[in-house]
Coordinates of C-alpha atoms (C1' of nucleotides) in Angstrom, one line a residue:
Chain A
M1 CA 23.6 -32.6 16.2
T2 CA 20.4 -31.0 17.4
K3 CA 19.0 -30.3 14.0
K4 CA 19.2 -26.6 12.5
V5 CA 16.4 -24.2 13.7
R6 CA 13.9 -23.5 10.8
V7 CA 9.9 -21.5 12.0
R8 CA 7.3 -20.9 9.2
F9 CA 4.8 -18.2 9.7
A10 CA 1.9 -19.7 7.3
P11 CA -0.6 -17.5 6.5
S12 CA -3.2 -17.5 3.7
P13 CA -4.1 -15.1 2.1
T14 CA -7.6 -14.2 2.9
G15 CA -7.7 -10.0 3.7
G16 CA -6.5 -7.5 6.0
L17 CA -2.7 -9.2 8.1
H18 CA -4.6 -9.1 12.2
L19 CA -2.1 -8.1 14.5
G20 CA -2.7 -11.6 16.2
G21 CA -0.6 -13.1 13.1
V22 CA 1.7 -9.7 13.5
R23 CA 2.1 -11.4 16.8
T24 CA 1.9 -15.2 15.6
V25 CA 4.8 -14.0 13.1
L26 CA 7.2 -12.4 15.6
F27 CA 7.2 -14.4 18.3
N28 CA 8.5 -17.2 15.5
Y29 CA 10.2 -14.9 14.2
L30 CA 11.8 -13.9 17.7
F31 CA 12.9 -18.0 18.4
A32 CA 14.4 -18.0 15.3
K33 CA 17.0 -15.2 15.7
K34 CA 18.1 -15.9 18.7
H35 CA 19.4 -19.3 17.7
N36 CA 20.2 -18.6 14.8
G37 CA 17.7 -20.3 12.2
D38 CA 16.0 -20.1 9.2
F39 CA 12.3 -17.4 9.4
I40 CA 10.4 -19.0 6.3
V41 CA 6.9 -17.6 5.0
R42 CA 5.0 -20.3 3.5
I43 CA 1.4 -19.2 1.3
E44 CA -1.5 -21.2 2.4
D45 CA -3.3 -20.3 -1.0
T46 CA -5.3 -23.5 -0.8
D47 CA -8.9 -22.7 -0.4
Q48 CA -8.9 -21.0 -3.8
A49 CA -13.1 -19.4 -3.4
R50 CA -10.8 -17.6 -0.3
Y51 CA -8.5 -16.4 -2.5
V52 CA -8.4 -12.4 -3.1
A53 CA -5.5 -10.0 -4.1
G54 CA -2.9 -8.8 -2.9
A55 CA -3.2 -10.2 -0.1
E56 CA -0.3 -12.0 -0.5
E57 CA 2.4 -8.6 -1.4
Y58 CA -0.2 -6.4 1.3
I59 CA 1.8 -9.7 3.8
F60 CA 5.1 -9.0 2.3
D61 CA 4.8 -5.0 3.0
C62 CA 3.1 -5.1 6.5
L63 CA 6.3 -8.0 7.6
E64 CA 8.7 -5.5 5.3
W65 CA 7.1 -2.7 7.7
C66 CA 7.0 -4.4 11.0
G67 CA 11.4 -5.4 10.3
L68 CA 10.1 -8.5 10.4
H69 CA 12.0 -10.7 7.5
P70 CA 11.7 -13.9 5.7
N71 CA 15.1 -16.0 5.2
E72 CA 13.3 -17.7 2.5
S73 CA 9.6 -17.3 0.8
V74 CA 7.7 -17.0 -2.6
A75 CA 8.9 -12.4 -2.3
H76 CA 12.5 -13.6 -1.0
G77 CA 12.7 -17.1 -2.3
G78 CA 15.5 -19.9 -0.7
P79 CA 16.4 -23.9 -1.3
Y80 CA 12.9 -25.2 -1.0
A81 CA 10.9 -23.1 -3.7
P82 CA 7.8 -23.2 -4.6
Y83 CA 6.8 -21.3 -1.3
R84 CA 2.5 -21.8 -2.3
Q85 CA 1.3 -25.2 -1.7
S86 CA -1.6 -24.3 -4.1
E87 CA 2.2 -24.6 -6.8
R88 CA 3.3 -27.8 -4.7
K89 CA 0.0 -28.8 -5.3
D90 CA 1.1 -32.3 -7.4
S91 CA 3.7 -33.0 -4.5
Y92 CA 0.7 -33.6 -2.1
K93 CA -2.0 -36.4 -3.8
K94 CA 1.3 -38.9 -3.4
Y95 CA 1.2 -38.5 0.1
A96 CA -2.2 -39.0 0.4
E97 CA -2.2 -42.1 -1.4
Q98 CA 0.6 -43.5 0.3
L99 CA -1.3 -43.4 3.3
I100 CA -4.1 -44.8 1.7
K101 CA -2.3 -47.9 0.9
D102 CA -0.9 -47.9 4.5
G103 CA -5.1 -48.6 5.6
H104 CA -4.3 -44.9 6.8
A105 CA -6.4 -43.6 4.7
Y106 CA -9.5 -43.5 2.8
Y107 CA -10.9 -42.8 -0.7
A108 CA -15.2 -40.9 -0.1
F109 CA -17.9 -39.9 -2.0
D110 CA -20.3 -38.6 0.1
T111 CA -21.9 -35.6 -1.8
T112 CA -22.3 -32.3 0.4
E113 CA -25.7 -33.0 0.4
E114 CA -25.4 -37.1 1.3
L115 CA -22.6 -35.3 4.2
E116 CA -25.7 -33.3 5.7
A117 CA -27.6 -35.5 5.2
M118 CA -26.1 -37.6 7.6
R119 CA -25.1 -34.6 9.9
E120 CA -29.4 -34.1 10.1
K121 CA -29.8 -37.8 10.6
L122 CA -26.9 -38.0 13.4
K123 CA -28.7 -34.2 15.4
A124 CA -31.9 -35.8 15.2
K125 CA -30.4 -39.6 17.1
G126 CA -29.3 -36.9 20.0
S127 CA -26.6 -37.2 19.1
N128 CA -23.0 -35.9 21.0
S129 CA -20.8 -35.9 17.9
L130 CA -22.1 -35.3 14.3
Q131 CA -18.3 -35.9 13.3
Y132 CA -17.4 -37.7 10.1
D133 CA -15.8 -41.1 11.7
H134 CA -15.2 -44.2 13.4
R135 CA -18.1 -44.4 14.4
I136 CA -20.5 -43.7 10.8
R137 CA -17.6 -44.7 9.0
M138 CA -19.7 -47.7 7.8
E139 CA -22.8 -46.8 6.4
M140 CA -21.1 -44.0 3.9
N141 CA -20.1 -43.6 0.5
N142 CA -16.6 -44.9 1.1
S143 CA -13.7 -47.0 0.1
L144 CA -14.0 -48.7 3.8
R145 CA -17.5 -50.3 2.5
L146 CA -16.8 -50.5 -0.7
L147 CA -16.1 -53.4 -2.3
P148 CA -12.5 -52.6 -3.8
E149 CA -14.0 -52.9 -7.4
E150 CA -17.1 -50.2 -7.0
T151 CA -13.7 -48.0 -6.1
Q152 CA -12.1 -48.6 -8.2
Q153 CA -15.0 -48.0 -11.0
L154 CA -16.0 -45.0 -8.9
L155 CA -12.5 -44.4 -9.4
D156 CA -12.5 -44.7 -13.2
T157 CA -15.7 -43.3 -14.2
N158 CA -14.3 -40.3 -12.6
T159 CA -16.9 -39.9 -9.8
P160 CA -15.0 -36.8 -7.6
Y161 CA -13.9 -38.4 -4.4
V162 CA -12.2 -36.2 -1.2
I163 CA -9.8 -39.0 1.0
R164 CA -9.9 -38.4 4.5
I165 CA -7.7 -40.5 7.3
K166 CA -9.4 -43.1 8.8
I167 CA -8.2 -42.6 13.0
N168 CA -8.4 -45.6 15.0
P169 CA -10.7 -45.3 17.8
N170 CA -9.7 -46.3 21.6
E171 CA -6.4 -44.4 21.0
S172 CA -4.2 -41.9 22.8
V173 CA -1.9 -39.6 20.6
S174 CA -0.9 -37.1 22.7
F175 CA 2.4 -34.3 22.8
T176 CA 4.4 -32.3 24.3
D177 CA 3.6 -28.4 23.8
M178 CA 6.4 -25.7 24.2
I179 CA 3.7 -23.8 26.2
R180 CA 1.3 -26.2 27.7
G181 CA 4.0 -29.5 28.6
D182 CA 1.6 -31.9 28.3
I183 CA -1.4 -32.8 26.1
N184 CA -3.3 -35.9 25.5
F185 CA -6.5 -36.8 22.8
D186 CA -8.4 -39.6 23.1
T187 CA -9.3 -40.4 19.3
N188 CA -12.7 -41.6 20.0
Y189 CA -13.6 -37.9 19.2
V190 CA -10.8 -36.9 16.2
D191 CA -13.2 -37.4 13.2
D192 CA -11.9 -38.2 9.7
K193 CA -10.6 -35.0 8.5
V194 CA -10.5 -34.5 4.6
L195 CA -6.9 -34.4 3.9
L196 CA -7.3 -34.1 0.0
K197 CA -10.7 -32.2 -1.6
A198 CA -12.0 -33.1 -4.4
D199 CA -10.3 -30.4 -6.1
G200 CA -6.9 -32.3 -6.3
M201 CA -5.9 -29.3 -3.7
P202 CA -5.3 -30.3 0.2
T203 CA -6.7 -29.2 2.8
Y204 CA -4.8 -27.9 6.0
H205 CA -3.7 -30.8 7.8
L206 CA -2.5 -32.2 4.6
A207 CA -0.3 -29.2 3.8
V208 CA 1.5 -28.3 7.3
V209 CA 2.7 -31.7 7.9
V210 CA 4.2 -32.5 4.1
D211 CA 5.2 -28.8 4.2
D212 CA 6.6 -29.0 7.3
Y213 CA 9.0 -32.3 6.5
L214 CA 9.3 -31.4 3.4
M215 CA 11.3 -27.7 4.6
K216 CA 12.7 -29.1 7.6
I217 CA 11.4 -27.2 9.7
S218 CA 12.1 -27.7 13.3
H219 CA 9.6 -25.9 15.4
A220 CA 5.9 -25.2 14.8
F221 CA 4.2 -22.1 16.8
R222 CA 0.8 -21.4 15.8
G223 CA -2.7 -20.0 17.7
E224 CA -4.7 -22.4 19.9
E225 CA -7.2 -22.6 17.7
W226 CA -5.6 -25.1 16.0
L227 CA -4.4 -27.3 19.3
P228 CA -8.1 -29.4 18.5
S229 CA -6.6 -30.3 15.5
A230 CA -3.3 -30.9 16.6
P231 CA -3.6 -34.8 17.2
V232 CA -4.3 -35.1 13.6
H233 CA -1.4 -33.3 11.9
I234 CA 0.5 -35.8 14.3
L235 CA -0.4 -38.8 12.9
L236 CA -0.5 -37.9 10.5
W237 CA 3.4 -37.4 10.6
K238 CA 3.2 -40.8 12.7
Y239 CA 2.1 -42.8 8.9
L240 CA 3.8 -41.0 6.8
F241 CA 7.2 -39.6 8.1
G242 CA 8.1 -40.8 11.8
L243 CA 6.9 -38.8 15.1
H244 CA 10.5 -38.2 15.6
E245 CA 11.5 -36.6 12.4
M246 CA 8.4 -34.0 13.8
P247 CA 8.5 -30.8 14.7
Q248 CA 8.0 -29.1 18.5
W249 CA 4.8 -27.6 18.5
A250 CA 4.0 -24.4 20.7
H251 CA 0.1 -23.4 20.5
L252 CA 0.1 -19.7 20.8
P253 CA -2.3 -17.8 23.3
L254 CA -5.3 -15.8 22.0
I255 CA -5.4 -12.0 21.3
L256 CA -9.7 -11.8 22.7
K257 CA -11.5 -8.6 22.1
P258 CA -11.6 -5.8 25.1
D259 CA -14.5 -6.2 26.0
G260 CA -17.2 -8.6 25.7
N261 CA -15.8 -12.5 25.3
G262 CA -14.0 -13.3 22.0
K263 CA -11.1 -13.4 19.6
L264 CA -9.9 -10.3 18.3
S265 CA -11.4 -9.5 14.7
K266 CA -11.5 -6.6 12.5
R267 CA -15.0 -5.9 13.4
D268 CA -14.0 -5.1 16.4
G269 CA -12.0 -2.5 15.4
D270 CA -14.7 -1.0 13.8
R271 CA -16.8 -1.5 15.9
L272 CA -14.7 0.5 19.0
G273 CA -12.4 2.7 17.2
F274 CA -8.6 1.1 17.1
P275 CA -6.9 -0.9 14.2
V276 CA -6.7 -4.8 13.7
Y277 CA -4.3 -4.8 11.0
A278 CA -0.9 -3.8 10.7
M279 CA -1.5 -1.7 7.5
D280 CA -3.9 0.1 5.7
W281 CA -6.3 -3.1 4.5
K282 CA -7.9 -2.4 0.8
D283 CA -10.9 -4.5 0.1
P284 CA -10.2 -5.3 -3.6
K285 CA -14.1 -6.6 -3.9
T286 CA -15.8 -3.5 -1.8
S287 CA -13.1 -1.1 -2.3
E288 CA -13.6 -0.8 1.9
I289 CA -10.3 0.2 3.7
T290 CA -10.1 -0.6 6.9
K291 CA -6.8 1.4 8.9
G292 CA -4.2 0.3 10.1
F293 CA -2.0 0.9 13.2
K294 CA 0.8 2.0 10.2
E295 CA -1.4 5.0 9.2
L296 CA -3.1 5.2 12.3
G297 CA 0.6 6.6 13.3
F298 CA 2.7 3.4 14.8
L299 CA 6.3 3.7 14.8
P300 CA 6.8 0.1 14.6
E301 CA 9.4 -0.3 16.5
A302 CA 5.5 0.4 18.7
F303 CA 4.1 -2.1 17.0
I304 CA 6.5 -4.6 17.6
N305 CA 7.1 -3.8 20.9
L306 CA 3.0 -4.4 22.2
L307 CA 3.0 -7.5 20.5
A308 CA 5.9 -9.0 22.0
V309 CA 4.1 -8.2 25.3
L310 CA 0.8 -9.5 24.5
G311 CA 1.1 -12.3 26.8
W312 CA 5.1 -13.0 27.1
N313 CA 7.3 -11.5 29.4
D314 CA 10.8 -11.6 30.4
G315 CA 10.5 -12.3 34.2
S316 CA 11.7 -8.6 35.0
E317 CA 10.6 -5.5 35.2
Q318 CA 11.7 -3.8 31.5
E319 CA 8.8 -2.3 29.3
I320 CA 9.8 -1.4 26.6
F321 CA 12.1 -3.3 24.6
T322 CA 14.5 -2.9 20.8
M323 CA 13.8 -5.8 18.6
E324 CA 17.2 -6.5 19.7
E325 CA 16.9 -6.7 23.7
L326 CA 13.3 -8.9 22.4
I327 CA 15.6 -11.7 20.4
D328 CA 17.8 -11.8 23.3
K329 CA 15.2 -11.8 25.9
F330 CA 12.8 -13.9 24.4
S331 CA 11.9 -17.2 26.2
I332 CA 8.8 -19.7 24.3
E333 CA 8.3 -21.2 27.6
R334 CA 8.0 -17.7 29.2
V335 CA 4.7 -17.0 27.2
H336 CA 1.5 -17.5 29.1
K337 CA -1.4 -20.2 28.0
G338 CA -4.5 -18.1 28.9
G339 CA -5.1 -15.5 26.2
A340 CA -4.5 -12.1 26.7
K341 CA -7.2 -8.6 26.1
F342 CA -6.2 -5.8 23.8
D343 CA -5.8 -2.7 25.5
F344 CA -5.6 -0.2 22.5
E345 CA -4.5 3.0 25.6
K346 CA -1.9 1.0 26.9
A347 CA -1.1 0.5 23.0
K348 CA -0.7 3.9 22.7
W349 CA 1.1 4.4 25.4
F350 CA 4.2 2.4 24.4
N351 CA 3.7 4.1 20.9
H352 CA 4.2 7.5 23.2
E353 CA 7.2 6.0 24.5
W354 CA 8.6 4.7 21.2
I355 CA 8.3 8.2 19.9
K356 CA 10.5 10.0 23.0
K357 CA 12.7 6.9 22.8
L358 CA 13.8 6.8 19.7
A359 CA 16.4 9.1 16.8
V360 CA 13.9 11.9 15.0
D361 CA 16.0 11.2 12.2
S362 CA 13.8 7.7 12.0
Y363 CA 10.3 9.2 11.7
M364 CA 10.7 12.9 11.0
M365 CA 9.6 12.1 7.1
T366 CA 6.6 10.5 7.8
V367 CA 5.5 13.0 9.8
K368 CA 6.4 16.0 6.5
Q369 CA 4.6 13.7 4.8
L370 CA 1.8 14.5 6.8
F371 CA 2.5 18.0 6.9
V372 CA 2.2 17.5 2.9
Q373 CA -1.3 15.5 2.9
K374 CA -2.4 18.4 5.2
G375 CA -1.6 21.2 3.0
V376 CA 2.5 22.8 4.1
K377 CA 4.3 23.9 1.2
N378 CA 8.6 24.2 1.1
I379 CA 8.7 21.9 4.3
D380 CA 12.8 22.8 6.5
E381 CA 13.7 19.8 7.2
G382 CA 15.3 21.4 10.0
K383 CA 12.6 23.3 11.2
L384 CA 10.4 20.3 11.2
T385 CA 13.5 18.3 13.2
K386 CA 13.2 21.6 15.4
V387 CA 9.7 21.1 16.1
I388 CA 9.2 17.6 16.5
E389 CA 11.9 17.9 19.6
L390 CA 9.9 20.3 20.5
V391 CA 6.9 18.9 20.7
K392 CA 6.7 15.4 20.5
D393 CA 7.0 14.4 24.7
R394 CA 3.1 16.0 23.7
C395 CA 2.8 13.3 21.1
T396 CA 0.9 9.4 21.0
L397 CA 0.2 8.6 17.8
L398 CA 2.5 10.3 14.7
T399 CA -0.5 11.7 13.1
D400 CA -0.3 13.3 16.6
F401 CA 2.2 16.2 15.6
W402 CA -0.7 18.3 13.1
E403 CA -2.5 19.1 16.0
Q404 CA 0.6 19.6 18.5
G405 CA 2.6 21.1 15.2
H406 CA 0.5 22.9 12.9
F407 CA 1.3 26.3 14.2
F408 CA 5.0 26.0 13.6
F409 CA 4.5 26.0 10.0
T410 CA 1.2 27.9 9.9
P411 CA -0.1 31.5 11.2
P412 CA -3.5 31.2 13.9
K413 CA -6.2 32.8 11.8
T414 CA -8.1 32.2 14.3
F415 CA -7.6 33.5 18.6
D416 CA -8.7 32.5 21.9
E417 CA -10.5 35.9 22.1
A418 CA -12.2 35.1 25.1
S419 CA -8.7 34.2 27.2
I420 CA -7.6 37.9 26.7
Q421 CA -10.4 39.6 26.8
P422 CA -11.2 39.8 30.5
K423 CA -6.7 40.5 30.1
W424 CA -6.9 43.3 28.2
D425 CA -6.5 46.5 27.7
E426 CA -4.0 49.9 26.3
G427 CA -0.7 48.7 28.7
K428 CA -1.1 45.5 27.3
K429 CA -1.7 46.1 23.6
E430 CA 1.6 49.0 23.9
F431 CA 3.4 46.1 25.4
F432 CA 3.2 44.4 22.3
N433 CA 4.0 47.5 19.8
V434 CA 7.2 48.4 21.0
L435 CA 7.4 43.7 22.4
M436 CA 8.1 44.1 18.1
S437 CA 10.1 46.7 18.2
K438 CA 12.7 45.6 20.4
C439 CA 12.2 41.8 18.6
A440 CA 13.5 44.0 15.8
D441 CA 16.4 44.8 17.8
V442 CA 18.0 41.3 18.5
Q443 CA 21.1 40.2 17.2
I444 CA 20.6 36.7 18.3
W445 CA 16.9 34.9 18.1
D446 CA 17.5 32.0 20.5
A447 CA 14.9 31.4 23.8
V448 CA 16.4 32.8 26.2
A449 CA 17.9 36.4 24.0
I450 CA 13.3 37.0 23.6
E451 CA 12.6 35.5 27.3
N452 CA 14.9 38.7 29.0
V453 CA 13.7 40.7 26.2
F454 CA 10.1 39.9 26.8
K455 CA 10.2 40.2 30.5
T456 CA 13.0 43.3 31.3
L457 CA 10.4 45.2 29.3
A458 CA 7.4 43.7 30.8
T459 CA 8.9 44.1 34.7
E460 CA 9.8 48.5 32.8
K461 CA 6.6 48.4 32.0
K462 CA 5.2 46.8 35.9
L463 CA 2.8 44.0 34.2
K464 CA 2.5 40.9 35.3
I465 CA 4.3 38.6 32.7
G466 CA 2.5 35.2 34.0
E467 CA -0.7 37.4 32.2
L468 CA 1.6 38.6 29.4
Q469 CA 3.1 35.2 28.3
M470 CA -0.4 33.5 27.9
I471 CA -1.3 36.6 25.7
F472 CA 1.9 36.5 23.8
R473 CA 1.2 32.5 23.3
I474 CA -2.5 33.2 21.9
I475 CA -0.8 35.3 19.5
L476 CA 1.0 33.8 18.3
V477 CA -0.4 29.9 18.3
G478 CA -4.2 30.7 18.6
T479 CA -5.4 29.4 22.0
K480 CA -3.8 27.8 24.7
M481 CA -0.9 24.9 23.5
G482 CA 2.3 23.7 22.7
P483 CA 5.7 24.0 24.4
Q484 CA 7.3 26.7 26.2
V485 CA 6.4 29.9 24.0
F486 CA 10.0 31.5 24.0
A487 CA 10.6 27.7 22.6
I488 CA 7.6 28.6 19.9
A489 CA 8.9 31.8 19.0
E490 CA 12.7 30.8 18.9
T491 CA 11.5 28.0 16.2
I492 CA 9.5 30.0 14.3
G493 CA 12.1 33.5 13.6
K494 CA 11.9 36.7 13.9
Q495 CA 10.1 38.1 11.2
E496 CA 7.5 35.2 11.8
T497 CA 7.0 36.5 15.2
T498 CA 6.5 40.0 14.8
D499 CA 4.6 40.2 11.7
R500 CA 2.0 37.3 14.0
I501 CA 2.5 39.8 16.6
N502 CA 1.7 42.7 13.9
N503 CA -1.3 40.6 13.2
A504 CA -3.2 39.9 16.4
L505 CA -3.3 42.8 17.1
H506 CA -5.3 44.4 14.3
H507 CA -7.5 41.2 14.9
F508 CA -8.7 41.6 18.2
Y509 CA -11.7 43.6 17.9
F510 CA -11.7 44.8 21.6
Chain B
rG1 C1' -24.2 -31.0 23.4
rC2 C1' -19.2 -32.8 23.1
rC3 C1' -14.0 -32.2 23.1
rG4 C1' -9.5 -29.2 23.9
rC5 C1' -7.4 -24.6 26.8
rG6 C1' -7.6 -21.7 29.8
rU7 C1' -8.5 -18.3 35.1
rU8 C1' -3.7 -13.0 40.2
rG9 C1' -6.9 -5.8 40.1
rG10 C1' -11.1 -2.8 34.9
rU11 C1' -6.5 -4.5 32.0
rC12 C1' -1.3 -6.4 30.8
rA13 C1' 1.0 -9.1 34.1
rA14 C1' 5.6 -11.0 38.0
rG15 C1' 5.1 -14.4 41.7
rG16 C1' 4.7 -21.2 41.3
rG17 C1' 4.0 -23.7 49.8
rG18 C1' 5.6 -19.2 53.6
rU19 C1' 5.5 -11.7 50.1
rU20 C1' 2.5 -6.0 53.8
rA21 C1' 1.3 -10.2 46.4
rA22 C1' 5.8 -6.8 42.5
rG23 C1' 5.5 -3.5 38.4
rA24 C1' 3.1 -1.2 33.8
rC25 C1' -1.2 1.3 31.9
rG26 C1' -5.8 3.5 32.4
rC27 C1' -8.3 5.8 37.5
rC28 C1' -8.5 9.2 41.5
rU29 C1' -5.9 14.0 44.4
rC30 C1' -1.5 16.8 44.9
rC31 C1' 2.7 19.2 43.3
rC32 C1' 5.0 21.3 39.0
rU33 C1' 3.2 25.0 35.1
rU34 C1' -1.3 31.8 34.0
rU35 C1' -1.1 27.1 28.0
rC36 C1' -1.4 22.3 26.9
rA37 C1' 0.9 18.3 27.9
rC38 C1' 6.0 15.4 29.9
rG39 C1' 6.8 15.4 34.4
rG40 C1' 6.7 13.9 39.6
rA41 C1' 4.3 12.6 44.2
rG42 C1' 0.8 10.0 46.7
rG43 C1' -4.5 6.8 45.8
rA44 C1' -8.5 3.5 45.2
rA45 C1' -8.8 -1.9 43.4
rU46 C1' -6.3 -8.8 42.1
rC47 C1' -5.4 -15.0 43.9
rA48 C1' -13.0 -17.2 40.9
rC49 C1' -15.5 -20.8 43.6
rG50 C1' -16.1 -25.5 47.0
rG51 C1' -13.9 -29.0 49.0
rG52 C1' -8.7 -31.8 50.1
rU53 C1' -3.3 -32.2 51.5
rU54 C1' 0.1 -29.8 54.7
rC55 C1' 2.1 -26.8 60.4
rG56 C1' 0.7 -23.4 56.4
rA57 C1' -2.0 -23.0 49.6
rA58 C1' -1.8 -17.5 45.5
rU59 C1' 1.3 -21.6 44.8
rC60 C1' 0.2 -28.4 44.8
rC61 C1' -4.8 -32.3 43.8
rC62 C1' -9.9 -33.3 42.8
rG63 C1' -14.5 -31.1 41.6
rU64 C1' -17.5 -26.2 40.4
rA65 C1' -18.5 -22.3 37.7
rC66 C1' -16.7 -18.9 34.1
rG67 C1' -14.0 -17.7 29.8
rU68 C1' -12.2 -19.0 25.2
rG69 C1' -11.4 -22.4 20.8
rG70 C1' -12.4 -26.9 18.0
rU71 C1' -16.1 -29.4 16.5
rA72 C1' -15.8 -27.4 7.0
rC73 C1' -14.2 -30.8 0.7
rC74 C1' -11.4 -23.0 5.6
rA75 C1' -7.6 -21.7 7.6

RNA sequence: GCCGCGUUGGUCAAGGGGUUAAGACGCCUCCCUUUCACGGAGGAAUCACGGGUUCGAAUCCCGUACGUGGUACCA
């Protein structure tokens, strides 16, 4: 029988949730759902110095917005609680000590200064490696070099220590990555990583292995930046629980900056004018707010969609996927090996597609909120829905609805008179005066009826319909923009239409 | 420096021995619209380089270059 699929996302609560992080969650989530497995969120807060208040809650808010619901987590509970590593602190030490007992780890008493001195010395010698490894460990202050009594005495006198893994040289560590295939490491280049810190907390390396084992994780997907430390994790699995228990690994490609080189970072977003975090993140120390996709006007469906196809595709030409389709079609083997540069233009295109695709109801309230923020009072939701329907084709971001739809709720304060003036004369003026009274007679106020009245009158007066329509548009909107002019008139209503004509006629200075 | 991973148009990418090397974003042109968009029709633009293997290489192998990640008592 194959193991039940259990995957985890293991963020450390240190700040905003990066889009690369969300993609890692997404791939984990899709894989879990596809195989009827569990998706676990485990908080890796083993570095107390980097702890940021509110970051944990923020991560769950982001996941909620994205529609990525954990089966087990700090917030959702579960049979393997606690899901916060700081609360599991005591469980790691015994594994570290077990490793020492088995000869796979050792106590190291070196101070920060001593470590620095060691690196300086190696540098001076022109060494290729500044690592704490098999080459230099017998020169350091650790239980490998010290006599057992000496070590015991240091321990007895509460000398601060860390526990390091003992990597044997001249061995080969290999594993099969679900994306990259067979990967080999020569242990000569692997260092004796710290497993347990002086404060008693485990490092990521120990914690990830212990918790993946304890939480029965079957597949471990993480960013490519973890690949170099994979041999440490594999050795730990071998020493502690046996390789047959080890989850299957997949190292996801990185998301890179659109210009230059390197991993995409929050700073690139600030610099190039696009979001990197899923939602607005307010730094509790500086109160500085970093914009998120959500607040910038992205739909969660679009955000998920664009992330899914950044480094993955199903081999067909399909680009727009619902979550259900993604779950159905996702396969980790089809994830790319190479990193992908993030393209904000394409990201916006996805959002545009989703604005057109989704039922208006699903985001009407978000748009309403935007209009309320802009100061529009007493918004009729039926009218707003109609407005959205009318202008959604020309909105790329949810925030564009203001620009594209504000004039349905607030009459224009200024007019594009430069466009009207060359066409303006007494005949036009009279046309609009008569139009007002004709409008009053229209029984069923809809676009077709208005167009009818408008065109009949224009023909009667022998005026160019195109010119009149342009002027009518500017009268209603203020500028040359928006959907079909008669649809605008219909939507704002009969009274408002005549009011705006009347008002504009008094405004024109020519 | 050393170690790992990678490399198809500007970007995302399909294709994994024989293809006119898909498609999408963006860009350009035209059509539609006396608005701005949407939409439609076209267009420019790609297998990093050098060696092999092969009748035949974008595809397989080896180098090189370039990119990227790691090299912390951070994750």
